[in-house]
Coordinates of C-alpha atoms and ligand atoms in Angstrom, one line a residue:
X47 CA 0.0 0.0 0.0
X48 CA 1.1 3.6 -0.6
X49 CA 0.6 5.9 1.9
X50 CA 2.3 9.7 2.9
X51 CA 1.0 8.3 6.5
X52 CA 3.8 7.2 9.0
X53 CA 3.3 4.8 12.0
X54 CA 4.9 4.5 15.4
X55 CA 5.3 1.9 17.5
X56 CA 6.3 1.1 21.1
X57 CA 7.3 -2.2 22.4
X58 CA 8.5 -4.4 25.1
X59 CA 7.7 -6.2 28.0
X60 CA 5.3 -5.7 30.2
X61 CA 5.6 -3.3 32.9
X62 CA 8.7 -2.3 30.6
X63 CA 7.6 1.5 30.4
X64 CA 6.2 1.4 26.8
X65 CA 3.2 2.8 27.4
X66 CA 4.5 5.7 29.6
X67 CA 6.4 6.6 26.8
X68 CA 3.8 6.4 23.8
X69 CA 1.8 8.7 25.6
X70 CA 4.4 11.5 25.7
X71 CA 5.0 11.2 22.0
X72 CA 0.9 11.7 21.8
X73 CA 0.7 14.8 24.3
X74 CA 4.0 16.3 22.0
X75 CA 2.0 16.0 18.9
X76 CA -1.2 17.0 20.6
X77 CA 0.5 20.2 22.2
X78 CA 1.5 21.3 18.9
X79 CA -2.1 20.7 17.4
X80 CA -1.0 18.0 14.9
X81 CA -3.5 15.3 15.1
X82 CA -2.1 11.6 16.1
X83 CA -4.2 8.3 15.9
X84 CA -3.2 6.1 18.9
X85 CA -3.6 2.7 19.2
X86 CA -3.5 0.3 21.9
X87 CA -2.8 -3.9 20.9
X88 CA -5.3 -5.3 21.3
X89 CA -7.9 -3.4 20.6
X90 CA -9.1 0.0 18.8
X91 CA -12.0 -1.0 17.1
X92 CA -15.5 -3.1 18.9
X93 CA -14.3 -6.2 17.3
X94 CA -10.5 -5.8 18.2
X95 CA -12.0 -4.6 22.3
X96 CA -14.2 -8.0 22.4
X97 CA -11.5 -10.1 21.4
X98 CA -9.4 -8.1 24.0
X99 CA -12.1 -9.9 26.6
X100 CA -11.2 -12.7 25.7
X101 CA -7.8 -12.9 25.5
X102 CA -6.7 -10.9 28.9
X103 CA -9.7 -10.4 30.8
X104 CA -10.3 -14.4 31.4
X105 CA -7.3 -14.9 33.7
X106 CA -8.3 -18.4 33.6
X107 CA -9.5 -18.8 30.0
X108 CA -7.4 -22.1 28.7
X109 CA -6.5 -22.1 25.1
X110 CA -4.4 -23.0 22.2
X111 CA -1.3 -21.1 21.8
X112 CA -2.3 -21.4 18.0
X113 CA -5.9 -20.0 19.1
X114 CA -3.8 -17.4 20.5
X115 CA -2.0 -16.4 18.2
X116 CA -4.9 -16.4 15.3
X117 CA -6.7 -14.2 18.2
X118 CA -4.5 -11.6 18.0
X119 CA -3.9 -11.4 14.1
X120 CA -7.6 -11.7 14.1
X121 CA -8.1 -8.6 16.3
X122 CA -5.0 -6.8 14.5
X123 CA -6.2 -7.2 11.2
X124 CA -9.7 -5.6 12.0
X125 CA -7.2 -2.5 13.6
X126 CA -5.3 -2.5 10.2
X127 CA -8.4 -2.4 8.1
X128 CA -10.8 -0.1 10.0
X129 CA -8.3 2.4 11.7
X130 CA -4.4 2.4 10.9
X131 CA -4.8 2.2 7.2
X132 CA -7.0 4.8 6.4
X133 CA -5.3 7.1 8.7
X134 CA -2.1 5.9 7.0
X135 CA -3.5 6.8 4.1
X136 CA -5.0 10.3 4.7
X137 CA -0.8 11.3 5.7
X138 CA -1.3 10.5 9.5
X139 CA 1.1 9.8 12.3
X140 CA -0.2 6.7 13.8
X141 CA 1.0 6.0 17.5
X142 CA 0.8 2.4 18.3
X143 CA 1.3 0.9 21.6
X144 CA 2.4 -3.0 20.6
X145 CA 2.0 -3.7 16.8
X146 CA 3.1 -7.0 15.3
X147 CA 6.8 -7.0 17.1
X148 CA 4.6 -8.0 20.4
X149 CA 3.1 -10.8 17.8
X150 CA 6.5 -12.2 17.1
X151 CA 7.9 -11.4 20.7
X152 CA 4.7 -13.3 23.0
X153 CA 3.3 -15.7 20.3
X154 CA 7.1 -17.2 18.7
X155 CA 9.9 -16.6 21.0
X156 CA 7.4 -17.0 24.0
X157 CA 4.7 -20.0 22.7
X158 CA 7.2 -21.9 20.6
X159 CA 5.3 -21.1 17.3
X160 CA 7.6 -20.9 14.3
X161 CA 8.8 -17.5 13.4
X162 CA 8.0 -17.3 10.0
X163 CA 4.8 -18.9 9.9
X164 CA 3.7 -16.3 12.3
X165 CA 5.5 -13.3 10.0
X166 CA 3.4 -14.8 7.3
X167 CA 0.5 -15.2 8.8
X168 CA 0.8 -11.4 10.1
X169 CA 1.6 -10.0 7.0
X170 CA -2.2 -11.4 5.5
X171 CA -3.9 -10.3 8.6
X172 CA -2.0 -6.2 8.3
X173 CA -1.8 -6.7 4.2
X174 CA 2.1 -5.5 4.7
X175 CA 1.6 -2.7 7.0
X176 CA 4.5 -2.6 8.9
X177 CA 6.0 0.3 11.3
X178 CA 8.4 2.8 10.3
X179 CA 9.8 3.3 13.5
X180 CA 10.0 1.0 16.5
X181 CA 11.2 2.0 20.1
X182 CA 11.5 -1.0 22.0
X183 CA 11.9 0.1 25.6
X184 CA 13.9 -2.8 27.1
X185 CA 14.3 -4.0 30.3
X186 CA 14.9 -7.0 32.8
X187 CA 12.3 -8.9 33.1
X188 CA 12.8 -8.8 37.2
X189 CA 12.7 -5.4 37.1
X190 CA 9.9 -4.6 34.7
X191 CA 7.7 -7.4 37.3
X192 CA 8.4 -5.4 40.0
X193 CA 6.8 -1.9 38.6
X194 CA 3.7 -3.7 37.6
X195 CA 1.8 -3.4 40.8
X196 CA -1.6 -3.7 39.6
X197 CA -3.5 -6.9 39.2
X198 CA -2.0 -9.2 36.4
X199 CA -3.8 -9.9 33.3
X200 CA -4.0 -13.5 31.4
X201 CA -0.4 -12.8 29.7
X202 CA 1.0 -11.3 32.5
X203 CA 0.6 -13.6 34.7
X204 CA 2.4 -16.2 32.7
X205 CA 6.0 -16.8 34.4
X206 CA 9.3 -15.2 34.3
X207 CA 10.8 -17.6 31.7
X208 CA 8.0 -17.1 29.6
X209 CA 9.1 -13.0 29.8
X210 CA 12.8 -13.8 29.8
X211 CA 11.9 -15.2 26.3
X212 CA 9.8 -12.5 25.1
X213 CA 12.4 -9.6 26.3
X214 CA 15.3 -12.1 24.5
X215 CA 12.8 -12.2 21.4
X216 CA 12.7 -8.9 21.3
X217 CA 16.2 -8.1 21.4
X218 CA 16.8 -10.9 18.3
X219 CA 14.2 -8.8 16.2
X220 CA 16.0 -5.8 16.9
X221 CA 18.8 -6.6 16.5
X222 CA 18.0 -8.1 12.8
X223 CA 16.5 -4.5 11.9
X224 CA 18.4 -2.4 13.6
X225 CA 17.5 0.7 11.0
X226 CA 14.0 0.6 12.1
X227 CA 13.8 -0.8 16.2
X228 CA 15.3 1.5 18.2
X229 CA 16.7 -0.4 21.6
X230 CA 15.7 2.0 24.6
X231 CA 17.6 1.4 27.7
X232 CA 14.4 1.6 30.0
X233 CA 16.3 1.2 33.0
X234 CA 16.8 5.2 32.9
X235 CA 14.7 7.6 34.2
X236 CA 11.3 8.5 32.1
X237 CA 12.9 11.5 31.4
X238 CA 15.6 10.4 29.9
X239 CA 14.4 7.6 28.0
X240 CA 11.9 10.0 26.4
X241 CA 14.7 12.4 25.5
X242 CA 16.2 9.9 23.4
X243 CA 13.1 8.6 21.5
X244 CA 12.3 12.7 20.9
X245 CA 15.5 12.9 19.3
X246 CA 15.0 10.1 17.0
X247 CA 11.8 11.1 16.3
X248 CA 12.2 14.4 15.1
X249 CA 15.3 13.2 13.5
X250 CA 13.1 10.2 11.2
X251 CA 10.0 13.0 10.9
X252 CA 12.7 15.1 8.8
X253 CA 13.4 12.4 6.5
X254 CA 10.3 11.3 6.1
X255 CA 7.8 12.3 3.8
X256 CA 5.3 13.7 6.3
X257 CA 3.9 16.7 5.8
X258 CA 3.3 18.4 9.3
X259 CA 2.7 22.4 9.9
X260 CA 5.1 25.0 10.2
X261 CA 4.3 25.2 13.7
X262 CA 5.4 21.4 14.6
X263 CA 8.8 22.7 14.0
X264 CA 8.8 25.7 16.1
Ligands
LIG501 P1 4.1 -1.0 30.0 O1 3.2 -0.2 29.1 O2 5.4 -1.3 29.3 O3 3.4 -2.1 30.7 P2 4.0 1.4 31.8 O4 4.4 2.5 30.9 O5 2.5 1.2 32.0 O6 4.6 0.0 31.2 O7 4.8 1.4 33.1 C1 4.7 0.5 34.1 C2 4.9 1.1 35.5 O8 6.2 1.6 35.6 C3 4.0 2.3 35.8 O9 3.7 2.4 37.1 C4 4.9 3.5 35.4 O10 4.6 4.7 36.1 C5 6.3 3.0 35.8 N1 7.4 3.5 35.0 C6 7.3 3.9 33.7 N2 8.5 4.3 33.2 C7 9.4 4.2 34.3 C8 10.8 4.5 34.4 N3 11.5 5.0 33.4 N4 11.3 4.3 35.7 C9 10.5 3.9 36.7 N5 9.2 3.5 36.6 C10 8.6 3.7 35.4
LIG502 P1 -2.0 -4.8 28.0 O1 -2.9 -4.8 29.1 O2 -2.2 -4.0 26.8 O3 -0.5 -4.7 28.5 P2 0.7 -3.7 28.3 O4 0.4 -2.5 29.1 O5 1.9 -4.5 28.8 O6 0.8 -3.5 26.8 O7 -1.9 -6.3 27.5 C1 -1.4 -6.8 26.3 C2 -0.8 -8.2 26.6 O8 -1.0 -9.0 25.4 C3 0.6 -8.1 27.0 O9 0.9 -9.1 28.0 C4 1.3 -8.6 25.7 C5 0.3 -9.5 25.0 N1 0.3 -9.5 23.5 C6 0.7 -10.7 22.9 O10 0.9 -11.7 23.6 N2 0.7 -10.7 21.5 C7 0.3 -9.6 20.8 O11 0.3 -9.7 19.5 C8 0.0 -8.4 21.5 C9 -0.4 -7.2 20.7 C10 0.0 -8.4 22.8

């Protein structure tokens, strides 16, 4: 698909920071009145929400790792279709907190499902969308546990091998694309870490085709 649009994603493991972050980017955009669509995985649309239900809200809703996995392509591709690719297309910046890296994280280095039949199977559900920019705020899984204070959902209450894999996964699919992740150390304070991905930003939004107002700049 062509597009003038450009999309932004966040990831890592839970309790990581991610999301703290994300939402700076948003309230920089949004303070110099350029319009941002953000987008939390999974969800964004009715569809995407009710799937959400069922795969976080159920702490003790068995399934598949493949029924999983198909879950959230299934809730993705209803995000892709209804919400990121029209805004992609009308020259947006698209903010998303976790986009397909989480997919390959959680569902392949975490489950044990084969990398590339889950690439593949992504790539159908987003029909090639793919983020031009990652930031993946990393972080030891011990210490990313202990932030999370509120009450665990279905995935994060899975183990602390099960997120030593995800935060290794992550760190593999940086490391193969290192132009477009970004590794964050996320052990810093907020305000560092989001000194660092304003830098980057600005410094891709220059070289990209974007069109944003003068005032963005100023
Ligand atoms: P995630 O979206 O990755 O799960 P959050 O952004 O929600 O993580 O942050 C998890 C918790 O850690 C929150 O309580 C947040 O206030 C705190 N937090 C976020 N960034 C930092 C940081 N750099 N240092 C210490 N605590 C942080
Ligand atoms: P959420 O409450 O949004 O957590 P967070 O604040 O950490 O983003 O829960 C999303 C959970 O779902 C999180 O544990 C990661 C997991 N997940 C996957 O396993 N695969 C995916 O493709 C996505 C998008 C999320």
């Amino acid at each position: 698909m062509k597009h003038t649009g450009v999309l932004i994603s966040f990831e890592g493991i839970d309790g990581s920071g991610k999301s703290t972050q994300a939402q700076l980017l948003k309230e920089y955009f949004a303070e110099r009145k350029v319009t941002v669509v953000f987008v939390r995985e999974p969800g964004g649309t009715k569809a995407a929400e009710a799937i959400r239900d069922v795969l976080l809200h159920n702490k003790n809703l068995p399934m598949a790792d493949f029924t999983e996995l198909m879950l959230f392509l299934a809730a993705r591709a209803d995000l892709v279709d209804k919400v990121i690719e029209p805004a992609l297309r009308h020259g947006r910046v698209v903010i998303a907190d976790r986009f397909a890296d989480s997919t390959f994280a959680y569902q392949a280095y975490g489950r044990g499902i084969n990398l590339k039949l889950v690439k593949q199977l992504n790539e159908t559900a987003t029909r090639g969308v793919k983020p031009d920019l990652t930031f993946l705020v990393d972080l030891p899984e011990r210490e990313a546990h202990q932030r999370l204070k509120r009450q665990k959902d279905r995935m994060e209450s899975m183990g602390t091998t099960f997120h030593q894999s995800v935060r290794l996964g992550f760190r593999k699919l940086a490391a193969a694309e290192p132009r477009r992740i970004k590794v964050l150390d996320g052990r810093r304070r907020e305000e560092e870490i989001w000194n660092e991905i304003l830098r980057i930003t600005l410094q891709f939004l220059r070289r990209s085709k974007i069109e944003l107002p003068e005032q963005f700049w100023r």
